[in-house]
Short mmCIF file of C-alpha atoms and ligand atoms in Angstrom, two decimals:
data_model
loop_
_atom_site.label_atom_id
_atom_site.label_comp_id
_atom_site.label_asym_id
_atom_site.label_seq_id
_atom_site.Cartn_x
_atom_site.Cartn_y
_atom_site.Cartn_z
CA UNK N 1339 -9.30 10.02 -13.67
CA UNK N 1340 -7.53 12.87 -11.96
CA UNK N 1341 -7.86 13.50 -8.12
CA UNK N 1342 -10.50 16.80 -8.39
CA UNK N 1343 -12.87 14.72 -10.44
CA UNK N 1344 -12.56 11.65 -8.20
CA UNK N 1345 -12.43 14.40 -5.16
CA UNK N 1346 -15.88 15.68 -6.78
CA UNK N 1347 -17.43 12.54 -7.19
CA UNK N 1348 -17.32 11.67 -3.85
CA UNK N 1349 -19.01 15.35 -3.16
CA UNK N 1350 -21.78 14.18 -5.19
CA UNK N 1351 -22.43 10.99 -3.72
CA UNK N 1352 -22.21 12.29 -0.33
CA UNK N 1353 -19.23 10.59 0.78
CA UNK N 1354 -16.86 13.84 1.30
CA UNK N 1355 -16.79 15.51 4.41
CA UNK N 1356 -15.36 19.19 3.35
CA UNK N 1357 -13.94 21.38 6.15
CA UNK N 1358 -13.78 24.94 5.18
CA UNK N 1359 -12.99 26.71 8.44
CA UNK N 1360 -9.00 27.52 8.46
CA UNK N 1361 -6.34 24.50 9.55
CA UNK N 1362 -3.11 24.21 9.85
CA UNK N 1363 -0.91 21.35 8.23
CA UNK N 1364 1.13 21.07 12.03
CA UNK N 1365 -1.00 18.04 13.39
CA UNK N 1366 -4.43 19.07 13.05
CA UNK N 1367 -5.13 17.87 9.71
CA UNK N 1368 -3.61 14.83 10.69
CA UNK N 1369 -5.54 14.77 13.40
CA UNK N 1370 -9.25 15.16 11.79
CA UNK N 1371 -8.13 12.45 9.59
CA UNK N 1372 -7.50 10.27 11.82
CA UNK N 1373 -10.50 11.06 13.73
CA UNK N 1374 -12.89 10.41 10.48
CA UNK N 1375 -11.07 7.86 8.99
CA UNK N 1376 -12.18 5.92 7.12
CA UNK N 1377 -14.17 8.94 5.73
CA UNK N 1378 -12.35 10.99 2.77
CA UNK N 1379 -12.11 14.88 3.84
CA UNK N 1380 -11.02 17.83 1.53
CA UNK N 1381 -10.02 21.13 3.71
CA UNK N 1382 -10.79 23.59 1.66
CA UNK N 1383 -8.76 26.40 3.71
CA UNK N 1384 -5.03 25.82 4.87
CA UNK N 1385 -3.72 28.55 7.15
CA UNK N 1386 -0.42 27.61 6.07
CA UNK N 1387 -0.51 26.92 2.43
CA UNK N 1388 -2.08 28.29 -0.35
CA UNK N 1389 -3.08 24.38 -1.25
CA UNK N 1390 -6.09 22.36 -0.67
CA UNK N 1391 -5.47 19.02 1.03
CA UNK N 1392 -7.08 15.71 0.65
CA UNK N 1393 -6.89 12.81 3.18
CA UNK N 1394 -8.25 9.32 3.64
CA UNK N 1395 -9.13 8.93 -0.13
CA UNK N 1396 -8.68 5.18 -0.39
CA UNK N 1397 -8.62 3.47 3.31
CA UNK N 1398 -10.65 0.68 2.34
CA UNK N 1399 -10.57 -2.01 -0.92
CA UNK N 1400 -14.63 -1.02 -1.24
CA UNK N 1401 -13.37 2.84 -1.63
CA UNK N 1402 -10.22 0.98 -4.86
CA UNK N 1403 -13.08 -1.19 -5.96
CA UNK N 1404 -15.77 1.70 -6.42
CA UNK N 1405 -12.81 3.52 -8.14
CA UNK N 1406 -12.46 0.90 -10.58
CA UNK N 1407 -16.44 0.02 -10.74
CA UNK N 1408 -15.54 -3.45 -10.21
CA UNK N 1409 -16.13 -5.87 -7.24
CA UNK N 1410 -14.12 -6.20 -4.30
CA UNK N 1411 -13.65 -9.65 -4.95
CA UNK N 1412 -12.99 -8.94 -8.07
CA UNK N 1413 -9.45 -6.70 -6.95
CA UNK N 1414 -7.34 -9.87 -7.00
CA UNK N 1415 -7.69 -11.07 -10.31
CA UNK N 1416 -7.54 -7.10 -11.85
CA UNK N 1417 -4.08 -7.22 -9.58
CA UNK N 1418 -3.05 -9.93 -11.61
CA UNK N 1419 -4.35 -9.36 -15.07
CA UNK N 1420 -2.28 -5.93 -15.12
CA UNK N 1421 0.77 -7.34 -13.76
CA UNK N 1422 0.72 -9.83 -16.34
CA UNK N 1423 -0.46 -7.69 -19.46
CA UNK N 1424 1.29 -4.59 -18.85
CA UNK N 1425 1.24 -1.93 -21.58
CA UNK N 1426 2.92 1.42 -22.08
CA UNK N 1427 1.60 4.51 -21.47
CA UNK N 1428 0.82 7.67 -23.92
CA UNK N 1429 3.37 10.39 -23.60
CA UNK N 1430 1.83 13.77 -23.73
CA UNK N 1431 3.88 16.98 -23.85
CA UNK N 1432 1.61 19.11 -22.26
CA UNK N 1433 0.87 18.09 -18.73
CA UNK N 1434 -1.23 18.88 -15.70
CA UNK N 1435 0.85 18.85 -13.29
CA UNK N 1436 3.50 21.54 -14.90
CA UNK N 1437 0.70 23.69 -15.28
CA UNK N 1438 2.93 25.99 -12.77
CA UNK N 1439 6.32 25.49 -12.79
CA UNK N 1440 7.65 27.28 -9.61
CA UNK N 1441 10.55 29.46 -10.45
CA UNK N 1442 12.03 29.51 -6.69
CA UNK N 1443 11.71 25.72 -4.84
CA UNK N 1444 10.62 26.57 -0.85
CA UNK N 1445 9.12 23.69 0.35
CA UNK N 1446 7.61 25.76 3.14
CA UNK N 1447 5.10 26.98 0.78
CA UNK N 1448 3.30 23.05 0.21
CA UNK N 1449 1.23 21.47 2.61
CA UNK N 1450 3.41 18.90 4.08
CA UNK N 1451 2.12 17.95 6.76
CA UNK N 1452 3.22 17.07 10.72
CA UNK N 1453 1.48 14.83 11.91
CA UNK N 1454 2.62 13.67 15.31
CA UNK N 1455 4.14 15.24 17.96
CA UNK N 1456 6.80 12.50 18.23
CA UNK N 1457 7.48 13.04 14.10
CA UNK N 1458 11.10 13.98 13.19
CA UNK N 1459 9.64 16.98 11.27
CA UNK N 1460 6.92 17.80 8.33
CA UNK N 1461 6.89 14.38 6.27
CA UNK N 1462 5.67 13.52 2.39
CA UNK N 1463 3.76 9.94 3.01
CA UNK N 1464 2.05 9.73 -0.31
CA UNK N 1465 4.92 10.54 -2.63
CA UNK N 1466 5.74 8.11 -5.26
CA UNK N 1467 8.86 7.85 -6.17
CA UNK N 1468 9.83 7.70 -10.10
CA UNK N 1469 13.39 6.73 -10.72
CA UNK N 1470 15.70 4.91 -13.46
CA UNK N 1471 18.92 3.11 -14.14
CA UNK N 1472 21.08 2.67 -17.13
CA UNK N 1473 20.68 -0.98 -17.63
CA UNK N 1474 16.93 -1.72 -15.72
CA UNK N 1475 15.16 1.35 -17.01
CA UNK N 1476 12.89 3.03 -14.49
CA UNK N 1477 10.97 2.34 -11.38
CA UNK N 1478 8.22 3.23 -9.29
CA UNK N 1479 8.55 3.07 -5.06
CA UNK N 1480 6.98 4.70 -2.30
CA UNK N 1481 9.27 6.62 -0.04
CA UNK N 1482 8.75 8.34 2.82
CA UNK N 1483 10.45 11.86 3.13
CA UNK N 1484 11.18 14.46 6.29
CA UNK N 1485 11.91 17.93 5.19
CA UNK N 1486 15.29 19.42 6.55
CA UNK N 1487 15.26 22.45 4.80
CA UNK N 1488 13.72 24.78 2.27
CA UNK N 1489 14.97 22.60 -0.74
CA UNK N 1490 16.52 19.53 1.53
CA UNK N 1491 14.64 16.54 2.50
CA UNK N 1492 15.60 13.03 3.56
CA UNK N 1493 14.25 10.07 2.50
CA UNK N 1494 13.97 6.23 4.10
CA UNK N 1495 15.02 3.83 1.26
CA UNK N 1496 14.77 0.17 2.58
CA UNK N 1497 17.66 -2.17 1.62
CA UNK N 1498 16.53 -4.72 -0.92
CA UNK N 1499 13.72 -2.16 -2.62
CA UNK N 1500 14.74 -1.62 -6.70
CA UNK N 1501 15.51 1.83 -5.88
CA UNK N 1502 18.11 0.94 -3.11
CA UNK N 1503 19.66 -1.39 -5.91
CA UNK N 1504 19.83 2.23 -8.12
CA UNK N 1505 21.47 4.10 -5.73
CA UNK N 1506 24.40 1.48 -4.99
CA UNK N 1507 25.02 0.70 -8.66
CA UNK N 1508 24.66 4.89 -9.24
CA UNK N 1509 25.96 6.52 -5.57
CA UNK N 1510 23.57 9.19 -7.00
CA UNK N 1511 20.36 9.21 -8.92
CA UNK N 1512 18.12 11.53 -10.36
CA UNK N 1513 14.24 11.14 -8.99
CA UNK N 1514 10.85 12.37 -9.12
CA UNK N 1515 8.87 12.42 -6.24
CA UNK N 1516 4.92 12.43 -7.50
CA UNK N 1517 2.08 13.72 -5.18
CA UNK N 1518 -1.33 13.57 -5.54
CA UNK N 1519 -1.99 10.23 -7.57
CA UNK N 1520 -5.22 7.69 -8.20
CA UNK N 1521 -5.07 4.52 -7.52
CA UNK N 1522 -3.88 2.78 -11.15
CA UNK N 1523 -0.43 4.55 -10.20
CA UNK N 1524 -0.52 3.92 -6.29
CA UNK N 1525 -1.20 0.56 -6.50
CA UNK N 1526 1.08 -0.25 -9.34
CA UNK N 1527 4.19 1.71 -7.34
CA UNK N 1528 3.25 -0.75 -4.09
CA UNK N 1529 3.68 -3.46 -6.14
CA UNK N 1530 7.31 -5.84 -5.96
CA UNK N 1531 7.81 -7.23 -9.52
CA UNK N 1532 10.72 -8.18 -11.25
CA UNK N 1533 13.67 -5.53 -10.84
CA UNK N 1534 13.30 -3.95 -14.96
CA UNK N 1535 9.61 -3.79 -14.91
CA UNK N 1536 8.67 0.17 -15.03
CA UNK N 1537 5.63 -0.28 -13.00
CA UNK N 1538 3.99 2.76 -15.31
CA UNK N 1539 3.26 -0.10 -17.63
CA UNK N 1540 1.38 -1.92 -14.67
CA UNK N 1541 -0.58 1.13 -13.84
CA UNK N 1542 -1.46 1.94 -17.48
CA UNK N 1543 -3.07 -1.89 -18.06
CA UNK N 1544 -5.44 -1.21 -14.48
CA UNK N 1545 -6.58 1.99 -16.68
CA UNK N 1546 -5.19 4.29 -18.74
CA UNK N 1547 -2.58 6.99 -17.42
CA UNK N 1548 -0.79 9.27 -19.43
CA UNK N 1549 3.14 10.59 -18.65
CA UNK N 1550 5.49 13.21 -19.54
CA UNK N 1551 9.26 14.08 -19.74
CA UNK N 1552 9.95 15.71 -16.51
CA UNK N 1553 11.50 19.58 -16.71
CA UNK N 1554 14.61 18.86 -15.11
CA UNK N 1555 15.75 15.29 -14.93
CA UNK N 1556 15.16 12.47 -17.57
CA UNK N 1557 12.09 10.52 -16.22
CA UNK N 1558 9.04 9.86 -17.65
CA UNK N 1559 6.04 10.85 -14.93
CA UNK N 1560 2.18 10.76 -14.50
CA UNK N 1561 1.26 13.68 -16.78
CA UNK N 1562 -1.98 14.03 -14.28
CA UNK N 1563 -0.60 14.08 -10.54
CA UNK N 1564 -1.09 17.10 -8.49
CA UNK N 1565 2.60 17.79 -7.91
CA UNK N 1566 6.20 16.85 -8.88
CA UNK N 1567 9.41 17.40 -6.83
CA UNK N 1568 11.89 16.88 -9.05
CA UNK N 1569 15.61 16.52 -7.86
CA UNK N 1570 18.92 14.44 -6.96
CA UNK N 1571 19.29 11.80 -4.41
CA UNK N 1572 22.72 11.45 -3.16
CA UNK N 1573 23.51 7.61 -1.28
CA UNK N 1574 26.50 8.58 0.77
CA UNK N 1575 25.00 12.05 1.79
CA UNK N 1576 23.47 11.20 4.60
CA UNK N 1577 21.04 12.82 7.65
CA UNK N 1578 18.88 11.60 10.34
CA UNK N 1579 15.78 10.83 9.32
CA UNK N 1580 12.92 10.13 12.18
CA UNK N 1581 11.16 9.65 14.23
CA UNK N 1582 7.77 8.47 12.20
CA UNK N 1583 5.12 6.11 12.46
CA UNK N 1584 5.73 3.21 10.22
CA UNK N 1585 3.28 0.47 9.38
CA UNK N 1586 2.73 -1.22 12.33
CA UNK N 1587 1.49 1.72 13.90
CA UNK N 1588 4.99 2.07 16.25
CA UNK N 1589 7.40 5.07 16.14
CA UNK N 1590 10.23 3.85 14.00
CA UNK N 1591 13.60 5.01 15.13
CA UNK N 1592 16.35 7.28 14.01
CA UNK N 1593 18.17 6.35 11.06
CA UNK N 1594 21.09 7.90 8.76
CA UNK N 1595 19.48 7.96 5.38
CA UNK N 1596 20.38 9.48 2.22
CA UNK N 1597 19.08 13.16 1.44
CA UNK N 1598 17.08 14.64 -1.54
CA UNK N 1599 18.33 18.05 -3.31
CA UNK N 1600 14.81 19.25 -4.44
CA UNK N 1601 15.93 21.37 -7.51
CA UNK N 1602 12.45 22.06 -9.01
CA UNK N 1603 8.83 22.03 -7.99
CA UNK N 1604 5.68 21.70 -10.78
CA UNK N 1605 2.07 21.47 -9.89
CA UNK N 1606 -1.28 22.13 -11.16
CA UNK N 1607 -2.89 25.22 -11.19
CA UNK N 1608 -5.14 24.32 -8.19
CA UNK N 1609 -3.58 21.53 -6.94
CA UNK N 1610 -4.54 19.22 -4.30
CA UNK N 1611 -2.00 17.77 -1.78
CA UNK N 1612 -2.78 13.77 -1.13
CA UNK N 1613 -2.14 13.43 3.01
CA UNK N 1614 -1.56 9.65 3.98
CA UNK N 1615 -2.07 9.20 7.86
CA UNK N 1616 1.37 6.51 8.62
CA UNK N 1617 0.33 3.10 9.89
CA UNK N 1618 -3.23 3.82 9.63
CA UNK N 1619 -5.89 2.34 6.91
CA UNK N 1620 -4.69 3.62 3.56
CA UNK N 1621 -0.83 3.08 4.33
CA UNK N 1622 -2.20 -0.65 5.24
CA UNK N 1623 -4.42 -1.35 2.33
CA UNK N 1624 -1.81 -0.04 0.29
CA UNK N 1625 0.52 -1.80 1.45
CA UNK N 1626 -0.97 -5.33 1.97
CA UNK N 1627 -3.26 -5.13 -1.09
CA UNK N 1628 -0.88 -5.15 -3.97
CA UNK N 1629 0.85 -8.34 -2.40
CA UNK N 1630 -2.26 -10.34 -2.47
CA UNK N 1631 -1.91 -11.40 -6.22
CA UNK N 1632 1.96 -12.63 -5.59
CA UNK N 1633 0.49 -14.95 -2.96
CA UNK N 1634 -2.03 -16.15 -4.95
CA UNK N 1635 -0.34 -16.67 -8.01
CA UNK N 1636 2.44 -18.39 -5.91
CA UNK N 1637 0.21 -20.98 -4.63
CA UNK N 1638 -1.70 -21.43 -7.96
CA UNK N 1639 1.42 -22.25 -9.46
CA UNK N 1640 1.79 -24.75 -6.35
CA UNK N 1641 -0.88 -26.67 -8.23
CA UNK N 1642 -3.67 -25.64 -5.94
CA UNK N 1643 -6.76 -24.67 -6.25
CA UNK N 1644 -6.41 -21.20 -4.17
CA UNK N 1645 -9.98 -19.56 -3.75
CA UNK N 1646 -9.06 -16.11 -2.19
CA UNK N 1647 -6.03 -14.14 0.05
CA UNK N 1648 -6.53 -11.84 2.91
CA UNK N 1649 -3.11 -9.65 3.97
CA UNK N 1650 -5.34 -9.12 6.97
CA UNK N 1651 -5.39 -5.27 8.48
CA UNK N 1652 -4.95 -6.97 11.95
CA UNK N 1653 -1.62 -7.94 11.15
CA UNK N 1654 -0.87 -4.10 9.93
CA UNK N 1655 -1.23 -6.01 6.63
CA UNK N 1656 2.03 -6.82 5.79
CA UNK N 1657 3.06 -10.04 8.34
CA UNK N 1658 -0.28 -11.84 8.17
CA UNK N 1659 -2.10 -13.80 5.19
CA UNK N 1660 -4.87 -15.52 5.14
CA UNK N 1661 -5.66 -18.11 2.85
CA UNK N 1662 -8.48 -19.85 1.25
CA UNK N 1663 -8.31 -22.92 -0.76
CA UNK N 1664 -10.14 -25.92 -2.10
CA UNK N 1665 -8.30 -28.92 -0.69
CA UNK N 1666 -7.85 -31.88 -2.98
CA UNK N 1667 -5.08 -33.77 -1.21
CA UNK N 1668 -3.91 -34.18 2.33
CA UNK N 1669 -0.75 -32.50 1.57
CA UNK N 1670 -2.17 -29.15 0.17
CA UNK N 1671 -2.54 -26.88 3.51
CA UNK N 1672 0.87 -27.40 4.00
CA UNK N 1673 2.10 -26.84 0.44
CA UNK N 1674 -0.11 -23.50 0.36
CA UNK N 1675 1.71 -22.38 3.72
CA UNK N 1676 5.05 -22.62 1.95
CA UNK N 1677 3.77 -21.43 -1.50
CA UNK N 1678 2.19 -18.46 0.59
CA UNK N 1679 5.69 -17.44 1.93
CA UNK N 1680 7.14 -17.85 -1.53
CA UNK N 1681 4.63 -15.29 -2.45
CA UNK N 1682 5.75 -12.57 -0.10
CA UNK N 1683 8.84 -13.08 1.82
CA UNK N 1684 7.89 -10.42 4.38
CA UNK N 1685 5.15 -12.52 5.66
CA UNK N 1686 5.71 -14.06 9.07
CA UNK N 1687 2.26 -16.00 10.16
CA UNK N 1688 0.06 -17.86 7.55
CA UNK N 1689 -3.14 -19.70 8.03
CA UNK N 1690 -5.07 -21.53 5.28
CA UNK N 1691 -8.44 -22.25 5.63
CA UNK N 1692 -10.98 -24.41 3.95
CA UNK N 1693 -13.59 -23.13 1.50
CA UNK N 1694 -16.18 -22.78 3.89
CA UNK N 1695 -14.94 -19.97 6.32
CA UNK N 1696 -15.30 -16.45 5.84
CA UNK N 1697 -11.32 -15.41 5.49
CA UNK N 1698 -12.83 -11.68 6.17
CA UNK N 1699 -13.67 -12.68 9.54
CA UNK N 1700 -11.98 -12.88 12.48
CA UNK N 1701 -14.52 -15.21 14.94
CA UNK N 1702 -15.13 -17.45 12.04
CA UNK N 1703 -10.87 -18.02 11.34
CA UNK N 1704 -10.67 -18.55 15.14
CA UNK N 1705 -13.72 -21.03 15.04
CA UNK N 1706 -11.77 -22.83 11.94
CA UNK N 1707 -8.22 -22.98 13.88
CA UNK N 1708 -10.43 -24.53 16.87
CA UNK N 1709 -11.77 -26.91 15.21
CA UNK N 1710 -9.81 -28.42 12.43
CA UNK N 1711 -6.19 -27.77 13.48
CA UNK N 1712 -3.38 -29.88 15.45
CA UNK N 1713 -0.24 -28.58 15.85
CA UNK N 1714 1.85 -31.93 15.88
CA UNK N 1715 1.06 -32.29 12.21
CA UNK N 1716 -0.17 -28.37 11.15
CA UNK N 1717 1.73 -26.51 12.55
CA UNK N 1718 4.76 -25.26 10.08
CA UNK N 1719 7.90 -23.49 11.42
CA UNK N 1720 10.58 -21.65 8.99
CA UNK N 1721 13.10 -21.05 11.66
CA UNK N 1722 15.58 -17.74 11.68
CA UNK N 1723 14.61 -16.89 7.85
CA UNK N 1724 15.11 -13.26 7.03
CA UNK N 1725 11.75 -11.61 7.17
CA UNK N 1726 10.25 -7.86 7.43
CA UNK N 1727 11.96 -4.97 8.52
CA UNK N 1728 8.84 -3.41 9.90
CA UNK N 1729 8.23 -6.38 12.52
CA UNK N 1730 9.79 -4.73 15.82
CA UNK N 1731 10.35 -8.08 17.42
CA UNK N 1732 12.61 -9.75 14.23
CA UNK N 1733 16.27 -9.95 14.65
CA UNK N 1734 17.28 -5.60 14.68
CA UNK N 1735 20.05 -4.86 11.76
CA UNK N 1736 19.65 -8.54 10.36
CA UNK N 1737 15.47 -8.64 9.72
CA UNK N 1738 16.04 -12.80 10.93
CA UNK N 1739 12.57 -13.67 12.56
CA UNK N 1740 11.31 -17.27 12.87
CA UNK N 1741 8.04 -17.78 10.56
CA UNK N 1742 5.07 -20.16 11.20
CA UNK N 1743 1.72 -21.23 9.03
CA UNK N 1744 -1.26 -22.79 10.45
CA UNK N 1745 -2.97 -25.51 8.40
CA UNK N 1746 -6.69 -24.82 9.62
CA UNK N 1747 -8.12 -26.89 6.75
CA UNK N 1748 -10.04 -29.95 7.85
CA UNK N 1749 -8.89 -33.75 7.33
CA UNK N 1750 -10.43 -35.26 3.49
CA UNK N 1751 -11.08 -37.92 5.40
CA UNK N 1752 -13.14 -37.05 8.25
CA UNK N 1753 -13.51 -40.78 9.61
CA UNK N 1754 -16.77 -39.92 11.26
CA UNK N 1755 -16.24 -36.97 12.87
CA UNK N 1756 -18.62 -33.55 12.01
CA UNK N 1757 -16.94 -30.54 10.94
CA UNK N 1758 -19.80 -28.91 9.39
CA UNK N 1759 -21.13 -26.15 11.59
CA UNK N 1760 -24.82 -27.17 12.65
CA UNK N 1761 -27.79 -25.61 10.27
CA UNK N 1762 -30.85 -24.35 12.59
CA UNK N 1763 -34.18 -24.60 10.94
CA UNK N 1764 -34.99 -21.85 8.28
CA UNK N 1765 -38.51 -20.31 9.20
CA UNK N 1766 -40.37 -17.34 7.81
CA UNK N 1767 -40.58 -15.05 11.49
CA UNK N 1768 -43.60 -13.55 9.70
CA UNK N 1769 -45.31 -16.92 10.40
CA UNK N 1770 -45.26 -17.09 14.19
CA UNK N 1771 -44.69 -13.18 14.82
CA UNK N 1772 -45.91 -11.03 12.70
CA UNK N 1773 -44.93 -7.66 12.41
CA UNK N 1774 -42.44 -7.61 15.36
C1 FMN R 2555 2.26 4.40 1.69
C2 FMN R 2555 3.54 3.64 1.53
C3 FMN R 2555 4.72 4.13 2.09
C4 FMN R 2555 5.92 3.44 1.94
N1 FMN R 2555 7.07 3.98 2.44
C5 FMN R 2555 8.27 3.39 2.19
C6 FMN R 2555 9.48 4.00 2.61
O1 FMN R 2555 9.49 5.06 3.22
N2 FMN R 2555 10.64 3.37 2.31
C7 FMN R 2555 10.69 2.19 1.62
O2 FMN R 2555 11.79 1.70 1.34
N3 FMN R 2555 9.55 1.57 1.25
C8 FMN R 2555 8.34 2.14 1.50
N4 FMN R 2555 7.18 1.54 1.09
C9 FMN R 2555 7.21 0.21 0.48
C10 FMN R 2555 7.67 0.16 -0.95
O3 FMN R 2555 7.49 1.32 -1.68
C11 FMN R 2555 6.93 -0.97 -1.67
O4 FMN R 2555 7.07 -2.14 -0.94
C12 FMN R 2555 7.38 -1.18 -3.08
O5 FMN R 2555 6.54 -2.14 -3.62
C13 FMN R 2555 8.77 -1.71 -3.24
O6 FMN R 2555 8.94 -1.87 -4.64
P1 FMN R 2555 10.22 -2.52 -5.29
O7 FMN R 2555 10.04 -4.00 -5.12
O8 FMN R 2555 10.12 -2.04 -6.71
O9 FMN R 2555 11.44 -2.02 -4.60
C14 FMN R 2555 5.94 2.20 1.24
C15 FMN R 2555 4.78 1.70 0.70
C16 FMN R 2555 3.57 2.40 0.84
C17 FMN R 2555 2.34 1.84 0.22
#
């Protein structure tokens, strides 16, 4: 599905809130966003851009489920199933999104938006990034990127992500930066598999895509996205790039990052831009969500019987998981806590709870860590391990931060104690109050 027709169907089913009176792109679509969220908008009438704009599209796993017409409990094991069966996508010479191939590149004419005050400049925060190496092949990453000039931008590439890798074995490395993608590619690019795994393939087993050859540089792209900067990134030329919002919702600071030389912009004849509001719902679920199926394979493979993870939003869904599992031996709440880690090495708090607690909700984990946990013998601490670069309060420069899971599961053994929540007597209120 391309964005318009998912864009339309959300029209039809009353979901879209459409703002036709004139905006600008300089904080105040941001700022409507932010204000609806988590309710998709399409503004219809840019004063600054000749482009539509589209914001808040997926800011909940209901919004990725409907996508998919599948269950939200049912997002896990899809996760999984096209991380494991991954197949290669149709190549298609003729592609949407170089409908228009723009002869001059002046990013000043696209809708990239500010959108804080405190921002470093106009940022792309929905831009995937498609990039390749000699010997691994290419690879799909989200970076953000702040616009320095008409054709300039400058990009935040984490150490340890594939395309970091690239860029040290390369120095300098052709990329695509893709705008205006569903979900099949957004979720595959958030995932962290193997470094040689094109995550195309990924996308393409969650549903059908199709890519092309790029005009400029040799990458394969999503034939159907809504716009491709295409370009060189350069490792050693370098620029400040910040202030932004990151994850947890803070303003990251100033770094020195390596800058993009935009050589060539394609689109679609009406093209929509995707806005992503940083640290807010979509970044999250986007974030957090594709990491759910690592954890839970990890602790399947731990030989237990794992019912359901929760990256939980509260968190900024990237530190916290929340387990669920069907405990079999003592030992097991434990074991999941350091299978859970194994599963994403950016978490920093895990809890594991017991079949019968709602992992979705936050009075009922409490009410479980009340009742059925001891911190002499639950209570698991991974001191000074390196952890996530997003959590302002690890180690700055090194990432060390000191982990800890929470064994909330109750005893097997309960020696006479109750840890069954009460049941109050079912009646039919029809009985003794009628129509009330
Ligand atoms: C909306 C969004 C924005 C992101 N922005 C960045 C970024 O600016 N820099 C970065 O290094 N990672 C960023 N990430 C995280 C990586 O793209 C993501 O973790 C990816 O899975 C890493 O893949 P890799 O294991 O192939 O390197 C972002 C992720 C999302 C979902």
């Amino acid at each position: 599905m391309i964005l318009e027709e998912y864009i339309k169907i959300l029209a039809q089913e009353d979901k879209l809130v459409t703002v036709k009176k004139g905006i600008s792109k300089n904080l105040d679509i941001a700022g409507v966003l932010k204000s609806i969220e988590p309710q998709p908008a399409l503004f219809e009438n840019l004063i600054d851009s000749d482009f539509r704009v589209a914001g808040n599209l997926f800011c909940t796993k209901a919004q990725i489920a409907d996508y998919f017409g599948i269950a939200v409990e049912d997002i896990i094991p899809t996760l999984t199933r096209a991380i494991e069966n991954r197949s290669s996508p149709d190549v298609v010479d003729e592609a949407p999104c170089q409908e228009v191939i723009r002869e001059e590149v002046d990013l000043d004419t696209l809708p990239i938006l500010i959108h804080n005050k405190v921002d470093g400049g106009p940022y792309i925060s929905s831009g995937v990034v498609v990039t390749s190496d000699p010997e691994f092949g290419q690879n799909l990453d989200f970076h953000r990127a702040m616009q320095i000039g008409k054709d300039r931008m400058v990009i935040r590439v984490v150490k340890g992500r594939d395309f970091h890798k690239f860029l040290e074995r390369n120095s300098e490395i052709d990329v695509a930066f893709c705008i205006g993608n569903t979900p099949e590619v957004l979720i595959a690019a958030a995932t962290s598999v193997e470094t040689g795994i094109d995550e195309l393939e990924i996308a393409n087993a969650l549903r059908s895509i199709r890519v092309t050859k790029a005009k400029t540089v040799d990458l394969l792209i999503p034939a159907d996205c809504e716009f491709v900067l295409e370009g060189r990134v350069v490792l050693q030329e370098k620029h400040d790039e910040g202030p932004f919002i990151d994850l947890t919702e803070t303003v990251d600071v100033i770094r020195q990052e390596p800058t993009f030389q935009v050589r060539k912009i394609t689109h679609r004849k009406n093209a929509i831009w995707q806005a992503l509001l940083p640290g807010r719902a979509e970044h999250k679920i986007l974030m957090g969500m594709p990491r759910e199926p690592t954890v839970y394979k990890s602790i399947k493979d731990a030989g237990i019987d794992v019912l359901d993870v929760n990256i939980t939003p509260g968190g900024a869904s990237w530190l916290h998981v929340a387990v669920k599992v069907r405990k079999k031996h003592e030992d097991e709440g434990l074991k999941a806590i350091e299978a859970a880690f194994a599963g994403h090495r950016s978490a920093k708090h895990v809890w594991v709870y017991d079949e019968d607690i709602d992992i979705y909700n936050e009075e009922e984990r409490e009410w479980a860590m009340a009742t059925r946990f001891q911190a002499d013998i639950d209570l698991l601490i991974k001191d000074k391990e390196p952890g996530s670069s997003l959590d302002p309060s690890a180690e700055s420069g090194t990432k060390m931060t000191t982990k800890c899971g929470f064994d909330c599961t109750k005893i097997l053994d309960a020696k006479g104690k109750s840890y069954e929540k009460a049941e109050f007597p079912k009646v039919d209120l029809q009985d003794f109050l009628g129509d009330y």
